[in-house]
Amino acid sequence: MTSSHLGLSFVDQGPILVRAHRIDNYAVHIEDGLLSRPSSLLTDVLDRLDSPDVVIAVDTGAAEHHLGAVTNAVLSTGRPFQVVPVPAGEASKSPHGLRALIGALHRHCASRRTLLLAVGGGMVCDLATTAAAVYMRGIPYALLPTTVLAQVDAAIGGKGGLDDDGAKNLLGAFHHPAAVFVDPLLTGTLPERHIRNGLAEVIKVALIDDTDDLFTALEQYPDRLPTGQALTGIVRAAIAAKLRLLAGDPFEQGDLRRLLNLGHCIGHPYEAATGYRVLHGEAVAVGMAVAATTAHLTGVAALAERDRILGLLDAYRLPAALPEAMRELTWEGMDTVRRVRGGPLHLVLPRTPGNCTVTDDIDRAAYDKSVSELAARP
Ligand SMILES: NC(=O)c1ccc[n+]([C@@H]2O[C@H](COP(=O)([O-])OP(=O)(O)OC[C@H]3O[C@@H](n4cnc5c(N)ncnc54)[C@H](O)[C@@H]3O)[C@@H](O)[C@H]2O)c1
């Protein structure tokens, strides 16, 4: 049919194709004392975005130590700002927490150009990323991660998540930040357990991409945790490795996502089986130990390589065995993932630092053998 009375010719009844591309460019700044030195970094971001004001969403645990420095840094930009405390703990990473943050943004008359600045660990980074994605259909945000885990992982990649209906990260969005400010010195106030927890994700990324000899660098600290410049170097190398892995796939749709799942195929179900009593990095450490043992038992990795991985987990006093009481529950959780996906787990097996392979799955016999072998270690 042809319609010509508007001067338009509709000769084709087919679909009209839409191409909606968006390119997000932003910097991850990594520097000791990023906030305590006079710096124009934040002003530059606000100028670039033409942002008139800032809302700081700060984890109450991080606020205790760092809110003063953060507000000084925001004051120096000359922009008005509001502070929204977010109660520490995973419970805030929820629809309830989202409503509270969205309500605060609304009450403070945040506009589409307001910069939301998240300060804290992975919890507040995930919450703020999600809030920034949905408030007024999307506002700019920046992250100032204050835990090792958030600096090397949760704040890197533009991924927000909320727990709901008993499931972790059931809701969420990809929404890339305007900037990420990483000051490794801020992690100095963390309890040691949380530093070790974050270093588990560093070990993971070093096993996938060891371009900067990160794994060997980690092996230099067998008896004490890296601090100061050493920690900053390790955090920088871990972030660079994660960003290299995400570079070709910023929305994590392809196979790279699978590699980053090292330790998670078993770690996630284990974490859930414990009712999230273990920390995320600790669960990933257990997952990596099982994956490394399976890699050896299936001929993918030499025994010496498996021992090198387990040795590093031991050196950082990270758990490297699945507790017997969790064996069945974890397997059930893995089965649930298989059912939800309608396919195999795609278990990532480490061969050597910087060299992993993805196998289809792990069968029950191999799982049991690996779990038992780890349990029998002295
Ligand atoms: N989006 C992602 O890609 C991604 C990746 C990994 C993990 N995560 C998420 O990250 C969360 C875990 O992050 P986390 O381990 O940082 O936990 P967290 O954010 O809960 O912080 C841990 C604890 O440290 C406190 N804290 C934060 N900074 C501090 C500081 N500098 N000094 C003293 N205390 C401080 C907090 O108050 C909290 O009690 C989980 O929700 C997980 O799902 C997200």
CSV table of N, CA, C and O in Angstrom, one decimal, residues 169-222:
chain,number,residue,atom,x,y,z
A,169,ASN,N,21.5,-10.5,44.4
A,169,ASN,CA,21.6,-9.8,43.1
A,169,ASN,C,20.5,-10.2,42.1
A,169,ASN,O,20.8,-10.3,40.9
A,170,LEU,N,19.3,-10.4,42.6
A,170,LEU,CA,18.2,-10.8,41.8
A,170,LEU,C,17.8,-9.6,40.9
A,170,LEU,O,17.4,-9.7,39.8
A,171,LEU,N,17.9,-8.4,41.5
A,171,LEU,CA,17.6,-7.2,40.7
A,171,LEU,C,18.9,-6.4,40.5
A,171,LEU,O,19.9,-6.6,41.2
A,172,GLY,N,18.9,-5.5,39.5
A,172,GLY,CA,20.1,-4.7,39.3
A,172,GLY,C,20.2,-4.2,37.9
A,172,GLY,O,19.2,-4.4,37.1
A,173,ALA,N,21.3,-3.6,37.6
A,173,ALA,CA,21.4,-3.0,36.2
A,173,ALA,C,22.9,-2.8,35.9
A,173,ALA,O,23.7,-2.6,36.8
A,174,PHE,N,23.2,-2.7,34.7
A,174,PHE,CA,24.5,-2.2,34.2
A,174,PHE,C,24.3,-0.7,34.0
A,174,PHE,O,23.4,-0.3,33.3
A,175,HIS,N,25.1,0.1,34.7
A,175,HIS,CA,25.1,1.5,34.5
A,175,HIS,C,26.5,2.0,34.9
A,175,HIS,O,26.9,1.9,36.1
A,176,HIS,N,27.2,2.4,33.9
A,176,HIS,CA,28.6,2.8,34.2
A,176,HIS,C,28.7,4.1,34.9
A,176,HIS,O,28.0,5.1,34.6
A,177,PRO,N,29.7,4.2,35.8
A,177,PRO,CA,29.9,5.4,36.6
A,177,PRO,C,30.5,6.5,35.7
A,177,PRO,O,31.1,6.3,34.7
A,178,ALA,N,30.5,7.8,36.3
A,178,ALA,CA,31.2,8.9,35.6
A,178,ALA,C,32.7,8.8,36.0
A,178,ALA,O,33.5,9.4,35.3
A,179,ALA,N,33.0,8.2,37.2
A,179,ALA,CA,34.3,8.1,37.6
A,179,ALA,C,34.4,7.1,38.8
A,179,ALA,O,33.4,7.0,39.5
A,180,VAL,N,35.5,6.5,39.0
A,180,VAL,CA,35.8,5.7,40.2
A,180,VAL,C,37.0,6.2,40.8
A,180,VAL,O,38.1,6.4,40.1
A,181,PHE,N,37.0,6.5,42.1
A,181,PHE,CA,38.1,7.0,42.8
A,181,PHE,C,38.6,6.0,43.8
A,181,PHE,O,37.9,5.7,44.8
A,182,VAL,N,39.7,5.4,43.6
A,182,VAL,CA,40.3,4.3,44.4
A,182,VAL,C,41.5,4.9,45.2
A,182,VAL,O,42.5,5.2,44.7
A,183,ASP,N,41.3,4.9,46.5
A,183,ASP,CA,42.4,5.3,47.4
A,183,ASP,C,42.7,4.1,48.4
A,183,ASP,O,42.0,3.9,49.4
A,184,PRO,N,43.7,3.3,48.0
A,184,PRO,CA,43.9,2.1,48.8
A,184,PRO,C,44.2,2.4,50.3
A,184,PRO,O,43.9,1.5,51.2
A,185,LEU,N,44.6,3.6,50.6
A,185,LEU,CA,44.9,3.9,52.0
A,185,LEU,C,43.6,3.9,52.9
A,185,LEU,O,43.7,3.6,54.1
A,186,LEU,N,42.5,4.1,52.2
A,186,LEU,CA,41.2,4.1,53.0
A,186,LEU,C,40.9,2.7,53.6
A,186,LEU,O,40.1,2.6,54.5
A,187,THR,N,41.5,1.7,53.0
A,187,THR,CA,41.2,0.3,53.5
A,187,THR,C,42.0,0.0,54.8
A,187,THR,O,41.8,-1.0,55.4
A,188,GLY,N,42.9,1.0,55.2
A,188,GLY,CA,43.6,0.8,56.4
A,188,GLY,C,42.8,0.7,57.7
A,188,GLY,O,43.3,0.2,58.7
A,189,THR,N,41.6,1.1,57.6
A,189,THR,CA,40.7,1.1,58.8
A,189,THR,C,39.8,-0.2,58.8
A,189,THR,O,39.0,-0.3,59.7
A,190,LEU,N,40.0,-1.0,57.8
A,190,LEU,CA,39.2,-2.2,57.8
A,190,LEU,C,39.6,-3.3,58.7
A,190,LEU,O,40.8,-3.4,58.9
A,191,PRO,N,38.7,-4.1,59.3
A,191,PRO,CA,39.2,-5.2,60.1
A,191,PRO,C,39.9,-6.2,59.1
A,191,PRO,O,39.6,-6.3,57.9
A,192,GLU,N,41.0,-6.9,59.7
A,192,GLU,CA,41.8,-7.7,58.9
A,192,GLU,C,41.1,-8.7,58.0
A,192,GLU,O,41.4,-9.0,56.9
A,193,ARG,N,40.0,-9.3,58.6
A,193,ARG,CA,39.2,-10.3,57.9
A,193,ARG,C,38.7,-9.7,56.6
A,193,ARG,O,38.7,-10.4,55.6
A,194,HIS,N,38.4,-8.5,56.5
A,194,HIS,CA,37.8,-7.9,55.3
A,194,HIS,C,38.9,-7.6,54.3
A,194,HIS,O,38.7,-7.6,53.1
A,195,ILE,N,40.2,-7.4,54.8
A,195,ILE,CA,41.3,-7.2,53.9
A,195,ILE,C,41.6,-8.5,53.2
A,195,ILE,O,41.7,-8.6,52.0
A,196,ARG,N,41.6,-9.6,54.0
A,196,ARG,CA,41.9,-10.9,53.4
A,196,ARG,C,40.8,-11.3,52.4
A,196,ARG,O,41.0,-11.8,51.4
A,197,ASN,N,39.5,-10.9,52.8
A,197,ASN,CA,38.4,-11.2,51.9
A,197,ASN,C,38.6,-10.6,50.6
A,197,ASN,O,38.3,-11.2,49.5
A,198,GLY,N,39.0,-9.3,50.5
A,198,GLY,CA,39.2,-8.6,49.3
A,198,GLY,C,40.4,-9.2,48.5
A,198,GLY,O,40.3,-9.3,47.3
A,199,LEU,N,41.4,-9.7,49.2
A,199,LEU,CA,42.6,-10.2,48.5
A,199,LEU,C,42.2,-11.6,47.8
A,199,LEU,O,42.9,-11.9,46.9
A,200,ALA,N,41.1,-12.2,48.3
A,200,ALA,CA,40.7,-13.4,47.6
A,200,ALA,C,40.3,-13.1,46.1
A,200,ALA,O,40.6,-13.9,45.2
A,201,GLU,N,39.6,-12.0,45.9
A,201,GLU,CA,39.3,-11.6,44.6
A,201,GLU,C,40.5,-11.2,43.8
A,201,GLU,O,40.5,-11.3,42.6
A,202,VAL,N,41.5,-10.7,44.5
A,202,VAL,CA,42.8,-10.4,43.8
A,202,VAL,C,43.5,-11.7,43.3
A,202,VAL,O,43.9,-11.7,42.2
A,203,ILE,N,43.5,-12.7,44.2
A,203,ILE,CA,44.0,-14.0,43.8
A,203,ILE,C,43.3,-14.5,42.6
A,203,ILE,O,43.8,-15.0,41.6
A,204,LYS,N,41.9,-14.4,42.6
A,204,LYS,CA,41.1,-14.9,41.5
A,204,LYS,C,41.5,-14.2,40.2
A,204,LYS,O,41.8,-14.9,39.2
A,205,VAL,N,41.6,-12.9,40.2
A,205,VAL,CA,41.9,-12.2,38.9
A,205,VAL,C,43.3,-12.5,38.5
A,205,VAL,O,43.6,-12.6,37.3
A,206,ALA,N,44.3,-12.7,39.4
A,206,ALA,CA,45.7,-13.0,39.0
A,206,ALA,C,45.7,-14.4,38.4
A,206,ALA,O,46.6,-14.7,37.5
A,207,LEU,N,44.8,-15.3,38.7
A,207,LEU,CA,44.8,-16.6,38.1
A,207,LEU,C,44.2,-16.5,36.7
A,207,LEU,O,44.5,-17.4,35.8
A,208,ILE,N,43.4,-15.5,36.4
A,208,ILE,CA,42.8,-15.4,35.1
A,208,ILE,C,43.7,-14.6,34.2
A,208,ILE,O,43.9,-14.9,33.0
A,209,ASP,N,44.3,-13.5,34.7
A,209,ASP,CA,45.1,-12.6,33.9
A,209,ASP,C,46.3,-12.2,34.7
A,209,ASP,O,46.2,-11.4,35.7
A,210,ASP,N,47.5,-12.7,34.4
A,210,ASP,CA,48.7,-12.5,35.2
A,210,ASP,C,49.7,-11.6,34.5
A,210,ASP,O,50.9,-11.7,34.7
A,211,THR,N,49.2,-10.7,33.6
A,211,THR,CA,50.0,-9.9,32.8
A,211,THR,C,51.1,-9.1,33.6
A,211,THR,O,52.2,-9.0,33.3
A,212,ASP,N,50.7,-8.6,34.8
A,212,ASP,CA,51.6,-7.8,35.6
A,212,ASP,C,52.3,-8.7,36.7
A,212,ASP,O,52.7,-8.1,37.7
A,213,ASP,N,52.4,-10.0,36.5
A,213,ASP,CA,53.0,-10.9,37.5
A,213,ASP,C,52.3,-10.7,38.9
A,213,ASP,O,53.0,-10.7,39.9
A,214,LEU,N,51.0,-10.5,38.9
A,214,LEU,CA,50.3,-10.2,40.1
A,214,LEU,C,50.4,-11.4,41.1
A,214,LEU,O,50.6,-11.2,42.3
A,215,PHE,N,50.3,-12.6,40.5
A,215,PHE,CA,50.3,-13.8,41.4
A,215,PHE,C,51.6,-13.9,42.2
A,215,PHE,O,51.7,-14.1,43.4
A,216,THR,N,52.7,-13.6,41.4
A,216,THR,CA,54.1,-13.7,42.1
A,216,THR,C,54.2,-12.5,43.1
A,216,THR,O,54.7,-12.7,44.2
A,217,ALA,N,53.6,-11.4,42.8
A,217,ALA,CA,53.7,-10.2,43.7
A,217,ALA,C,52.9,-10.6,45.0
A,217,ALA,O,53.4,-10.3,46.1
A,218,LEU,N,51.8,-11.3,44.9
A,218,LEU,CA,51.1,-11.8,46.1
A,218,LEU,C,51.8,-12.8,46.9
A,218,LEU,O,51.7,-12.8,48.1
A,219,GLU,N,52.7,-13.6,46.2
A,219,GLU,CA,53.4,-14.6,46.9
A,219,GLU,C,54.6,-14.0,47.8
A,219,GLU,O,55.2,-14.7,48.6
A,220,GLN,N,54.8,-12.7,47.6
A,220,GLN,CA,55.9,-12.0,48.4
A,220,GLN,C,55.4,-11.7,49.8
A,220,GLN,O,56.2,-11.2,50.6
A,221,TYR,N,54.2,-11.9,50.1
A,221,TYR,CA,53.7,-11.6,51.5
A,221,TYR,C,53.2,-12.8,52.2
A,221,TYR,O,52.0,-12.9,52.5
A,222,PRO,N,54.0,-13.8,52.4
A,222,PRO,CA,53.5,-15.0,53.0
A,222,PRO,C,53.1,-14.9,54.5
A,222,PRO,O,52.2,-15.5,54.9
